[in-house]
DNA sequence: TTCATGCTTCGATGGTAGCCGAAGCATTCC
DNA sequence: GGAATGCTTCGGCTACCATCGAAGCATGAA
């Protein structure tokens, strides 16, 4: 009767609390074992196994066998993007998973979204790039300008060649759930986040499962110098 | 301990097939009544009422009372965007929602879309009108040409004056889910469908809740003469 | 008023899916 | 080899929720 993609099937996968917790845990881009995901969701391994099998056939996660462990990761950042979108819808109705904890402000300020920077600083960065014509954005589509290439090479030692990937766009807009605006995804978003880490500007929170990104004092300065509202 | 929006709550709303069908029906941006949505989802009004209440508190749809009808529309395009994202994920796993039934071929051929003709014949009709310059189409916007007015008056006894409506456009392109192309909506689309019925060219299927439109033998001939690929 | 239509609430039912205990493979370590 | 770990499969239990019939409001028509 109806045709078109079966969104109910995918949505119901995310719709279960246990699976949703697993997926959210995977949003930091790292692969986790089945046991870790079980613990994250607060269920027994056998139940988790069932859930993970469903997520796998649904194409949301991908397994990687390693010894007697089975590591799972999100299939790609498209999945992450949809999850962030859902988070955005949930956020504005005020429905949070649990009461806002002490880490919440930090999470809103800077966090990992799959493999790129999200939160206040992530949005701010994309804004800055756009305003200074380093990228050109048409709704969801973003492309790097010649100026942008020079900027990246000069300040972050990122060359255009590093960013090419057979199945992933260089730039992509990802909707930020805490800011309700876009931040930068794609290989460029990933490369920049990686560079921030390498330069010791920022580091992921050490507590396992956390998505918080902590900026160092100097990192924050450097970041502000490049992408601050009064930069350029 | 967990923070962040409760994505499971929102996702589970979309995860139910009936609700997903309703939401997909609302994807064209138009508001539909509760009954229409019930019919779209293939459920009874009382079940639909329950679903719509949930969708409303979940912030996915917004009601608008009008007389004794209750029109629902998607809250905004953020919701639509997330639904598209989910559709994208579902599409690449090859999971389509195809409920094959005995009526299915008939439904694909000709059916009611709100109050106008949809399906293969609906798309064919719009194509024919466009090719013969009876209408002028710019993406979603369609306008009737002078030739078109003459054509309608001559062959279907439809005058321009019958089509004016305070809140509804004369012509509009409506995306056809079975053909994935546009068919004709608006007051003209409705008037033409009504005329087909009056002329006994076609009639809606008698089974309640069905959207199938059955063409009579002579009706099919007349329709083909006007809008067939070799017509004009 | 009386009737019809559109929608909602209530109550009961049934199917489905999440959940865990127990057992079964697979891999690694001793 | 045997033991331990990580994960999966199987079976049965339970809880939830979609579903519909019947009845109750609200609005509009006659």
Short mmCIF file of C-alpha atoms (C1' of nucleotides) in Angstrom, two decimals:
data_model
loop_
_atom_site.label_atom_id
_atom_site.label_comp_id
_atom_site.label_asym_id
_atom_site.label_seq_id
_atom_site.Cartn_x
_atom_site.Cartn_y
_atom_site.Cartn_z
CA UNK A 1 0.00 0.00 0.00
CA UNK A 2 2.39 2.65 1.16
CA UNK A 3 5.69 2.91 -0.58
CA UNK A 4 8.85 4.72 0.35
CA UNK A 5 11.37 3.93 3.01
CA UNK A 6 10.09 2.29 6.17
CA UNK A 7 10.95 4.95 8.69
CA UNK A 8 8.97 3.17 11.41
CA UNK A 9 11.39 0.30 11.31
CA UNK A 10 14.45 2.43 11.85
CA UNK A 11 12.73 4.71 14.33
CA UNK A 12 11.53 1.79 16.42
CA UNK A 13 15.11 0.63 16.67
CA UNK A 14 16.06 3.94 18.24
CA UNK A 15 12.78 4.02 20.12
CA UNK A 16 13.74 1.44 22.69
CA UNK A 17 15.41 2.99 25.75
CA UNK A 18 18.10 0.35 26.01
CA UNK A 19 19.06 0.67 22.36
CA UNK A 20 18.87 4.45 22.51
CA UNK A 21 21.32 4.44 25.41
CA UNK A 22 23.66 2.22 23.45
CA UNK A 23 23.51 4.49 20.43
CA UNK A 24 24.05 7.59 22.53
CA UNK A 25 27.05 5.90 24.10
CA UNK A 26 28.43 5.31 20.62
CA UNK A 27 27.97 8.94 19.67
CA UNK A 28 31.48 9.73 20.86
CA UNK A 29 32.73 7.86 17.81
CA UNK A 30 34.60 5.22 19.69
CA UNK A 31 33.80 1.56 19.28
CA UNK A 32 32.56 -0.24 22.37
CA UNK A 33 32.29 -3.92 23.16
CA UNK A 34 28.95 -5.64 23.59
CA UNK A 35 29.51 -5.92 27.33
CA UNK A 36 30.32 -2.26 27.70
CA UNK A 37 27.20 -1.37 25.79
CA UNK A 38 25.17 -3.71 27.97
CA UNK A 39 26.46 -1.97 31.05
CA UNK A 40 25.82 1.40 29.48
CA UNK A 41 22.22 0.45 28.88
CA UNK A 42 21.82 -1.25 32.24
CA UNK A 43 20.85 -4.64 30.87
CA UNK A 44 22.29 -8.12 30.85
CA UNK A 45 24.62 -9.25 28.08
CA UNK A 46 22.07 -11.61 26.61
CA UNK A 47 19.54 -8.85 26.21
CA UNK A 48 22.18 -6.55 24.78
CA UNK A 49 23.13 -9.20 22.28
CA UNK A 50 19.58 -9.30 21.00
CA UNK A 51 19.46 -5.53 20.72
CA UNK A 52 22.77 -5.28 18.95
CA UNK A 53 21.71 -7.88 16.43
CA UNK A 54 18.69 -5.76 15.61
CA UNK A 55 20.71 -2.58 15.35
CA UNK A 56 23.12 -4.36 13.06
CA UNK A 57 20.48 -5.65 10.65
CA UNK A 58 18.96 -2.19 10.76
CA UNK A 59 22.21 -0.77 9.53
CA UNK A 60 22.72 1.55 12.48
CA UNK A 61 25.81 -0.08 13.91
CA UNK A 62 28.63 -2.17 12.52
CA UNK A 63 30.47 -4.91 14.37
CA UNK A 64 34.17 -5.57 14.32
CA UNK A 65 35.43 -8.78 15.75
CA UNK A 66 38.62 -8.61 17.70
CA UNK A 67 39.66 -11.66 19.62
CA UNK A 68 36.81 -12.74 21.79
CA UNK A 69 35.46 -9.21 21.89
CA UNK A 70 32.97 -7.75 19.53
CA UNK A 71 33.34 -4.03 19.03
CA UNK A 72 30.43 -1.99 17.78
CA UNK A 73 30.49 1.46 16.25
CA UNK A 74 27.94 3.64 14.50
CA UNK A 75 27.84 2.82 10.80
CA UNK A 76 28.71 6.35 9.74
CA UNK A 77 28.06 9.97 10.57
CA UNK A 78 24.74 9.91 8.76
CA UNK A 79 23.49 7.80 11.63
CA UNK A 80 25.02 10.22 14.09
CA UNK A 81 23.40 13.09 12.27
CA UNK A 82 19.94 11.57 12.57
CA UNK A 83 20.52 10.83 16.24
CA UNK A 84 21.48 14.45 16.83
CA UNK A 85 18.38 15.52 14.98
CA UNK A 86 16.22 13.38 17.22
CA UNK A 87 18.02 14.82 20.22
CA UNK A 88 17.15 18.27 18.96
CA UNK A 89 13.47 17.45 18.75
CA UNK A 90 13.54 15.92 22.20
CA UNK A 91 15.45 18.83 23.69
CA UNK A 92 12.96 21.50 22.78
CA UNK A 93 10.06 19.66 24.35
CA UNK A 94 12.11 19.68 27.53
CA UNK A 95 12.24 15.92 27.71
CA UNK A 96 15.62 15.01 29.02
CA UNK A 97 16.78 11.55 29.82
CA UNK A 98 17.64 12.39 33.38
CA UNK A 99 17.91 15.53 35.43
CA UNK A 100 20.64 17.78 34.19
CA UNK A 101 23.84 16.87 35.95
CA UNK A 102 26.93 18.87 36.78
CA UNK A 103 28.51 17.93 33.49
CA UNK A 104 25.67 19.36 31.50
CA UNK A 105 27.06 22.88 30.97
CA UNK A 106 30.34 21.42 29.78
CA UNK A 107 28.42 19.15 27.44
CA UNK A 108 26.58 22.07 25.96
CA UNK A 109 29.79 24.01 25.50
CA UNK A 110 31.88 21.41 23.67
CA UNK A 111 31.34 17.76 22.97
CA UNK A 112 32.14 15.02 20.50
CA UNK A 113 29.51 14.30 17.85
CA UNK A 114 30.72 11.05 16.34
CA UNK A 115 34.15 12.36 15.42
CA UNK A 116 33.76 16.11 15.15
CA UNK A 117 33.19 19.08 17.43
CA UNK A 118 29.67 19.95 18.56
CA UNK A 119 28.08 22.23 21.09
CA UNK A 120 28.46 25.96 21.52
CA UNK A 121 32.02 26.00 20.24
CA UNK A 122 31.21 23.76 17.30
CA UNK A 123 28.40 26.03 16.17
CA UNK A 124 30.56 29.08 16.75
CA UNK A 125 33.28 27.59 14.58
CA UNK A 126 30.99 26.94 11.66
CA UNK A 127 29.57 30.44 11.96
CA UNK A 128 33.02 31.93 11.88
CA UNK A 129 34.04 29.92 8.82
CA UNK A 130 30.91 30.99 7.01
CA UNK A 131 31.12 34.67 7.85
CA UNK A 132 34.70 34.89 6.66
CA UNK A 133 33.91 33.11 3.37
CA UNK A 134 36.18 30.19 4.18
CA UNK A 135 33.26 27.93 3.34
CA UNK A 136 30.15 28.40 1.27
CA UNK A 137 26.96 26.98 2.71
CA UNK A 138 23.72 26.28 0.94
CA UNK A 139 21.41 24.78 3.50
CA UNK A 140 22.78 21.30 4.13
CA UNK A 141 25.52 21.49 1.52
CA UNK A 142 28.82 23.08 2.39
CA UNK A 143 31.87 23.51 0.21
CA UNK A 144 35.33 24.73 0.96
CA UNK A 145 36.43 27.93 -0.77
CA UNK A 146 39.94 28.63 -2.08
CA UNK A 147 40.37 31.03 0.81
CA UNK A 148 39.28 28.31 3.15
CA UNK A 149 41.90 25.93 1.81
CA UNK A 150 44.63 28.48 2.38
CA UNK A 151 43.34 29.18 5.88
CA UNK A 152 43.34 25.52 6.86
CA UNK A 153 46.81 24.91 5.46
CA UNK A 154 48.26 27.95 7.18
CA UNK A 155 46.71 27.70 10.62
CA UNK A 156 45.97 24.03 11.13
CA UNK A 157 48.26 22.29 8.65
CA UNK A 158 45.31 20.60 7.01
CA UNK A 159 45.65 20.07 3.26
CA UNK A 160 42.84 19.43 0.83
CA UNK A 161 44.30 16.06 -0.06
CA UNK A 162 43.93 14.77 3.50
CA UNK A 163 40.21 15.26 3.31
CA UNK A 164 39.22 13.19 0.31
CA UNK A 165 37.31 10.06 1.16
CA UNK A 166 35.53 7.68 -1.20
CA UNK A 167 32.26 7.59 0.69
CA UNK A 168 32.18 10.68 2.84
CA UNK A 169 31.76 14.34 1.96
CA UNK A 170 34.42 16.83 2.97
CA UNK A 171 31.94 19.20 4.52
CA UNK A 172 28.50 18.61 5.88
CA UNK A 173 26.13 20.46 8.14
CA UNK A 174 25.06 18.56 11.24
CA UNK A 175 22.23 19.87 13.36
CA UNK A 176 23.33 20.56 16.92
CA UNK A 177 20.82 19.48 19.55
CA UNK A 178 21.92 21.86 22.27
CA UNK A 179 22.22 24.92 20.04
CA UNK A 180 19.58 24.03 17.48
CA UNK A 181 21.90 25.25 14.78
CA UNK A 182 24.43 23.60 12.52
CA UNK A 183 27.95 22.59 13.25
CA UNK A 184 30.54 21.17 10.88
CA UNK A 185 30.67 17.44 10.13
CA UNK A 186 32.33 15.50 7.30
CA UNK A 187 36.01 14.71 6.88
CA UNK A 188 36.90 18.32 7.49
CA UNK A 189 35.02 18.42 10.76
CA UNK A 190 36.77 15.23 11.81
CA UNK A 191 40.19 16.45 10.71
CA UNK A 192 39.84 19.72 12.60
CA UNK A 193 38.79 17.98 15.79
CA UNK A 194 41.69 15.60 15.44
CA UNK A 195 44.05 18.53 14.95
CA UNK A 196 42.72 20.25 18.05
CA UNK A 197 43.56 17.13 20.01
CA UNK A 198 47.01 16.82 18.48
CA UNK A 199 47.78 20.45 19.26
CA UNK A 200 46.70 19.80 22.86
CA UNK A 201 44.06 22.47 22.52
CA UNK A 202 41.38 20.09 23.69
CA UNK A 203 40.93 16.53 24.89
CA UNK A 204 38.02 14.22 25.43
CA UNK A 205 36.91 13.79 28.99
CA UNK A 206 38.59 10.82 30.61
CA UNK A 207 35.48 9.42 32.27
CA UNK A 208 34.38 6.51 30.10
CA UNK A 209 31.36 7.14 27.95
CA UNK A 210 31.53 10.87 28.33
CA UNK A 211 31.21 13.05 25.26
CA UNK A 212 32.51 16.15 26.95
CA UNK A 213 35.46 17.88 25.31
CA UNK A 214 37.68 19.85 27.64
CA UNK A 215 39.64 22.75 26.19
CA UNK A 216 42.95 23.70 27.77
CA UNK A 217 43.59 27.27 28.76
CA UNK A 218 45.88 27.94 25.84
CA UNK A 219 43.70 25.86 23.53
CA UNK A 220 40.74 28.04 24.29
CA UNK A 221 42.77 31.14 23.49
CA UNK A 222 44.03 29.74 20.21
CA UNK A 223 40.55 28.59 19.28
CA UNK A 224 39.12 32.01 20.07
CA UNK A 225 41.86 33.65 18.05
CA UNK A 226 40.90 31.60 15.01
CA UNK A 227 37.13 31.35 15.39
CA UNK A 228 36.18 33.93 18.00
CA UNK A 229 33.53 36.48 17.22
CA UNK A 230 36.19 39.17 16.93
CA UNK A 231 38.64 37.02 15.02
CA UNK A 232 39.81 37.44 11.46
CA UNK B 1 23.66 9.87 35.42
CA UNK B 2 22.86 10.17 31.77
CA UNK B 3 22.32 13.60 30.46
CA UNK B 4 21.09 14.87 27.16
CA UNK B 5 17.73 14.73 25.45
CA UNK B 6 15.64 11.57 25.59
CA UNK B 7 15.85 10.48 22.00
CA UNK B 8 14.14 7.18 22.75
CA UNK B 9 10.95 9.02 23.58
CA UNK B 10 10.79 10.87 20.29
CA UNK B 11 12.01 7.93 18.27
CA UNK B 12 9.42 5.61 19.77
CA UNK B 13 6.76 8.06 18.63
CA UNK B 14 7.94 7.67 15.07
CA UNK B 15 8.59 3.99 15.63
CA UNK B 16 4.97 2.94 15.57
CA UNK B 17 3.82 2.08 12.04
CA UNK B 18 0.50 3.87 12.36
CA UNK B 19 2.10 7.06 13.61
CA UNK B 20 4.86 6.82 11.03
CA UNK B 21 2.25 6.62 8.29
CA UNK B 22 0.52 9.67 9.66
CA UNK B 23 3.74 11.63 9.79
CA UNK B 24 4.68 10.58 6.29
CA UNK B 25 1.27 11.69 5.12
CA UNK B 26 1.94 15.10 6.63
CA UNK B 27 5.29 15.39 4.93
CA UNK B 28 3.80 17.31 2.03
CA UNK B 29 3.32 20.21 4.39
CA UNK B 30 -0.44 20.29 4.26
CA UNK B 31 -2.59 19.91 7.31
CA UNK B 32 -4.87 16.88 7.47
CA UNK B 33 -7.85 16.16 9.68
CA UNK B 34 -7.76 13.45 12.30
CA UNK B 35 -10.08 11.29 10.22
CA UNK B 36 -7.96 11.62 7.14
CA UNK B 37 -4.91 10.66 9.11
CA UNK B 38 -6.74 7.69 10.55
CA UNK B 39 -7.62 6.58 7.05
CA UNK B 40 -4.07 7.17 5.92
CA UNK B 41 -2.78 4.93 8.67
CA UNK B 42 -5.50 2.33 8.22
CA UNK B 43 -6.80 2.57 11.77
CA UNK B 44 -10.01 3.62 13.46
CA UNK B 45 -10.58 7.23 14.55
CA UNK B 46 -10.36 6.43 18.24
CA UNK B 47 -6.96 4.78 17.81
CA UNK B 48 -5.81 7.70 15.70
CA UNK B 49 -6.96 10.10 18.36
CA UNK B 50 -4.75 8.38 20.89
CA UNK B 51 -1.80 8.48 18.53
CA UNK B 52 -2.29 12.12 17.64
CA UNK B 53 -2.42 13.08 21.30
CA UNK B 54 0.94 11.42 21.79
CA UNK B 55 2.44 13.06 18.74
CA UNK B 56 1.18 16.40 19.98
CA UNK B 57 2.65 16.12 23.46
CA UNK B 58 5.83 14.90 21.79
CA UNK B 59 5.95 18.13 19.83
CA UNK B 60 5.94 16.48 16.44
CA UNK B 61 2.58 17.76 15.23
CA UNK B 62 0.44 20.79 15.98
CA UNK B 63 -3.34 20.87 15.94
CA UNK B 64 -5.50 23.59 14.52
CA UNK B 65 -9.16 23.55 15.29
CA UNK B 66 -11.47 24.53 12.51
CA UNK B 67 -15.15 24.02 13.03
CA UNK B 68 -15.70 20.49 14.13
CA UNK B 69 -12.56 19.38 12.33
CA UNK B 70 -9.16 19.17 13.85
CA UNK B 71 -6.36 19.75 11.40
CA UNK B 72 -2.89 18.48 12.15
CA UNK B 73 0.37 19.57 10.59
CA UNK B 74 4.02 18.89 11.30
CA UNK B 75 5.30 21.34 13.90
CA UNK B 76 8.00 22.72 11.62
CA UNK B 77 10.51 21.67 9.03
CA UNK B 78 12.91 20.48 11.69
CA UNK B 79 10.55 17.61 12.23
CA UNK B 80 10.34 17.02 8.50
CA UNK B 81 14.09 17.12 8.30
CA UNK B 82 14.48 14.40 10.90
CA UNK B 83 11.86 12.28 9.17
CA UNK B 84 13.77 12.64 5.93
CA UNK B 85 16.93 11.63 7.70
CA UNK B 86 15.24 8.51 9.04
CA UNK B 87 13.94 7.77 5.56
CA UNK B 88 17.47 8.06 4.27
CA UNK B 89 18.74 5.52 6.76
CA UNK B 90 15.89 3.18 5.99
CA UNK B 91 16.31 3.51 2.25
CA UNK B 92 19.91 2.42 2.14
CA UNK B 93 19.22 -0.81 3.99
CA UNK B 94 16.65 -1.51 1.30
CA UNK B 95 13.82 -1.62 3.77
CA UNK B 96 10.77 -0.22 2.06
CA UNK B 97 7.34 -0.25 3.54
CA UNK B 98 5.52 -2.20 0.93
CA UNK B 99 2.29 -3.65 2.16
CA UNK B 100 1.30 -5.66 -0.85
CA UNK B 101 -2.39 -6.33 -1.02
CA UNK B 102 -4.90 -7.29 -3.68
CA UNK B 103 -5.92 -3.67 -4.12
CA UNK B 104 -2.37 -2.53 -4.54
CA UNK B 105 -2.17 -2.38 -8.36
CA UNK B 106 -5.46 -0.51 -8.55
CA UNK B 107 -4.26 1.88 -5.90
CA UNK B 108 -1.11 2.60 -7.84
CA UNK B 109 -3.09 3.20 -10.99
CA UNK B 110 -5.70 5.65 -9.69
CA UNK B 111 -6.59 6.80 -6.23
CA UNK B 112 -7.89 9.75 -4.30
CA UNK B 113 -5.32 12.06 -2.78
CA UNK B 114 -7.37 14.25 -0.46
CA UNK B 115 -9.85 15.29 -3.12
CA UNK B 116 -7.99 14.96 -6.38
CA UNK B 117 -6.68 12.24 -8.64
CA UNK B 118 -3.39 10.56 -7.84
CA UNK B 119 -1.48 7.53 -8.99
CA UNK B 120 -0.36 6.62 -12.47
CA UNK B 121 -3.32 8.33 -14.16
CA UNK B 122 -2.95 11.44 -12.01
CA UNK B 123 0.69 11.85 -12.94
CA UNK B 124 -0.13 11.12 -16.57
CA UNK B 125 -2.80 13.82 -16.55
CA UNK B 126 -0.46 16.48 -15.20
CA UNK B 127 2.18 15.49 -17.73
CA UNK B 128 -0.27 15.82 -20.57
CA UNK B 129 -1.45 19.23 -19.39
CA UNK B 130 2.11 20.44 -19.14
CA UNK B 131 3.27 19.14 -22.50
CA UNK B 132 0.38 20.75 -24.31
CA UNK B 133 0.95 24.10 -22.58
CA UNK B 134 -2.42 24.06 -20.87
CA UNK B 135 -0.60 24.81 -17.64
CA UNK B 136 2.75 26.35 -16.86
CA UNK B 137 4.73 24.70 -14.10
CA UNK B 138 7.62 26.13 -12.14
CA UNK B 139 8.58 23.48 -9.63
CA UNK B 140 5.79 23.49 -7.05
CA UNK B 141 3.90 26.40 -8.55
CA UNK B 142 1.49 25.82 -11.39
CA UNK B 143 -0.64 28.31 -13.23
CA UNK B 144 -3.35 27.85 -15.80
CA UNK B 145 -2.69 29.25 -19.29
CA UNK B 146 -5.29 30.90 -21.52
CA UNK B 147 -5.23 27.80 -23.67
CA UNK B 148 -5.80 25.75 -20.58
CA UNK B 149 -8.86 27.73 -19.63
CA UNK B 150 -10.36 27.19 -23.07
CA UNK B 151 -9.56 23.51 -22.92
CA UNK B 152 -11.23 23.04 -19.55
CA UNK B 153 -14.33 24.97 -20.58
CA UNK B 154 -14.68 23.05 -23.81
CA UNK B 155 -14.05 19.50 -22.68
CA UNK B 156 -14.96 19.44 -19.01
CA UNK B 157 -17.28 22.41 -18.58
CA UNK B 158 -15.03 23.87 -15.91
CA UNK B 159 -14.87 27.66 -15.82
CA UNK B 160 -12.19 29.77 -14.22
CA UNK B 161 -14.70 31.30 -11.84
CA UNK B 162 -15.56 27.95 -10.28
CA UNK B 163 -11.98 27.54 -9.16
CA UNK B 164 -11.39 30.61 -7.03
CA UNK B 165 -11.14 29.86 -3.33
CA UNK B 166 -10.10 32.17 -0.51
CA UNK B 167 -7.56 29.89 1.07
CA UNK B 168 -6.61 27.43 -1.59
CA UNK B 169 -4.57 27.76 -4.78
CA UNK B 170 -6.12 26.85 -8.11
CA UNK B 171 -3.24 24.64 -9.10
CA UNK B 172 -0.64 22.93 -7.03
CA UNK B 173 1.83 20.14 -7.58
CA UNK B 174 1.40 17.24 -5.20
CA UNK B 175 4.12 14.64 -4.94
CA UNK B 176 2.82 11.21 -5.81
CA UNK B 177 4.17 8.51 -3.54
CA UNK B 178 3.65 5.63 -5.93
CA UNK B 179 5.06 7.42 -8.94
CA UNK B 180 7.46 9.72 -7.15
CA UNK B 181 6.42 12.47 -9.49
CA UNK B 182 3.88 15.25 -9.30
CA UNK B 183 0.17 15.13 -9.88
CA UNK B 184 -2.30 17.99 -9.90
CA UNK B 185 -3.80 19.28 -6.66
CA UNK B 186 -5.56 22.52 -5.79
CA UNK B 187 -9.10 23.53 -6.63
CA UNK B 188 -8.54 22.58 -10.26
CA UNK B 189 -7.41 19.10 -9.32
CA UNK B 190 -10.44 18.75 -7.10
CA UNK B 191 -12.82 20.14 -9.72
CA UNK B 192 -11.51 17.79 -12.39
CA UNK B 193 -11.86 14.76 -10.14
CA UNK B 194 -15.36 15.83 -9.26
CA UNK B 195 -16.19 16.22 -12.94
CA UNK B 196 -14.88 12.75 -13.70
CA UNK B 197 -17.23 11.41 -11.09
CA UNK B 198 -20.18 13.41 -12.40
CA UNK B 199 -19.52 12.22 -15.93
CA UNK B 200 -19.47 8.65 -14.62
CA UNK B 201 -15.98 8.25 -15.92
CA UNK B 202 -14.76 7.11 -12.55
CA UNK B 203 -16.00 6.44 -9.04
CA UNK B 204 -14.40 5.94 -5.71
CA UNK B 205 -14.24 2.36 -4.53
CA UNK B 206 -17.26 1.44 -2.43
CA UNK B 207 -15.32 -0.31 0.29
CA UNK B 208 -15.13 2.15 3.15
CA UNK B 209 -11.75 3.69 3.75
CA UNK B 210 -10.48 2.74 0.36
CA UNK B 211 -8.73 5.33 -1.72
CA UNK B 212 -8.99 3.35 -4.93
CA UNK B 213 -10.64 5.07 -7.89
CA UNK B 214 -12.26 2.78 -10.42
CA UNK B 215 -12.56 4.00 -14.00
CA UNK B 216 -15.42 2.76 -16.15
CA UNK B 217 -14.74 1.32 -19.58
CA UNK B 218 -15.97 4.40 -21.41
CA UNK B 219 -14.46 6.68 -18.80
CA UNK B 220 -11.06 5.23 -19.43
CA UNK B 221 -11.47 5.84 -23.17
CA UNK B 222 -12.56 9.44 -22.67
CA UNK B 223 -9.73 10.04 -20.23
CA UNK B 224 -7.22 8.57 -22.64
CA UNK B 225 -8.60 10.70 -25.46
CA UNK B 226 -8.02 13.83 -23.42
CA UNK B 227 -4.85 12.98 -21.55
CA UNK B 228 -3.40 9.91 -23.27
CA UNK B 229 0.15 9.94 -24.49
CA UNK B 230 -1.06 10.22 -28.09
CA UNK B 231 -3.81 12.74 -27.31
CA UNK B 232 -3.99 16.34 -28.45
"C1'" DT C 1 -35.16 21.51 19.00
"C1'" DT C 2 -33.39 17.16 16.76
"C1'" DC C 3 -30.18 14.87 14.04
"C1'" DA C 4 -25.62 14.11 11.96
"C1'" DT C 5 -20.71 14.50 11.93
"C1'" DG C 6 -16.07 14.72 13.93
"C1'" DC C 7 -13.37 13.73 17.64
"C1'" DT C 8 -12.35 12.11 22.29
"C1'" DT C 9 -12.46 9.13 26.55
"C1'" DC C 10 -13.11 4.71 28.78
"C1'" DG C 11 -12.53 -0.22 29.29
"C1'" DA C 12 -11.14 -4.63 27.79
"C1'" DT C 13 -8.33 -7.51 24.88
"C1'" DG C 14 -4.58 -9.46 22.50
"C1'" DG C 15 -0.18 -9.51 20.36
"C1'" DT C 16 4.35 -8.24 20.65
"C1'" DA C 17 8.77 -7.34 22.37
"C1'" DG C 18 11.90 -6.65 26.12
"C1'" DC C 19 13.90 -9.18 29.71
"C1'" DC C 20 16.54 -12.71 32.18
"C1'" DG C 21 18.11 -17.71 33.54
"C1'" DA C 22 20.26 -21.50 31.66
"C1'" DA C 23 22.87 -23.58 28.37
"C1'" DG C 24 25.89 -23.58 24.23
"C1'" DC C 25 29.97 -21.91 21.20
"C1'" DA C 26 34.17 -19.48 20.51
"C1'" DT C 27 38.41 -17.57 22.03
"C1'" DT C 28 42.10 -16.80 25.14
"C1'" DC C 29 44.85 -17.65 29.18
"C1'" DC C 30 47.20 -20.76 32.43
"C1'" DG D 1 44.54 -30.23 28.61
"C1'" DG D 2 41.21 -27.30 31.73
"C1'" DA D 3 39.37 -22.99 33.24
"C1'" DA D 4 37.84 -18.41 32.40
"C1'" DT D 5 35.95 -14.85 29.59
"C1'" DG D 6 32.94 -12.85 25.97
"C1'" DC D 7 29.11 -13.45 23.39
"C1'" DT D 8 25.06 -15.86 21.51
"C1'" DT D 9 20.81 -18.87 21.37
"C1'" DC D 10 16.76 -20.79 23.53
"C1'" DG D 11 12.60 -20.80 26.37
"C1'" DG D 12 9.40 -18.84 29.24
"C1'" DC D 13 7.73 -14.96 31.67
"C1'" DT D 14 5.90 -10.32 32.04
"C1'" DA D 15 4.58 -5.79 30.91
"C1'" DC D 16 3.37 -2.65 27.89
"C1'" DC D 17 0.76 -0.65 24.21
"C1'" DA D 18 -1.78 -0.59 19.99
"C1'" DT D 19 -6.32 -1.69 18.84
"C1'" DC D 20 -11.31 -1.44 18.72
"C1'" DG D 21 -16.36 -1.23 20.66
"C1'" DA D 22 -19.20 1.62 23.10
"C1'" DA D 23 -20.31 5.77 24.99
"C1'" DG D 24 -19.64 10.79 25.73
"C1'" DC D 25 -18.85 15.77 24.08
"C1'" DA D 26 -18.66 19.38 20.83
"C1'" DT D 27 -19.89 21.57 16.63
"C1'" DG D 28 -22.72 22.28 12.66
"C1'" DA D 29 -26.90 21.35 9.90
"C1'" DA D 30 -31.97 20.89 9.35
#
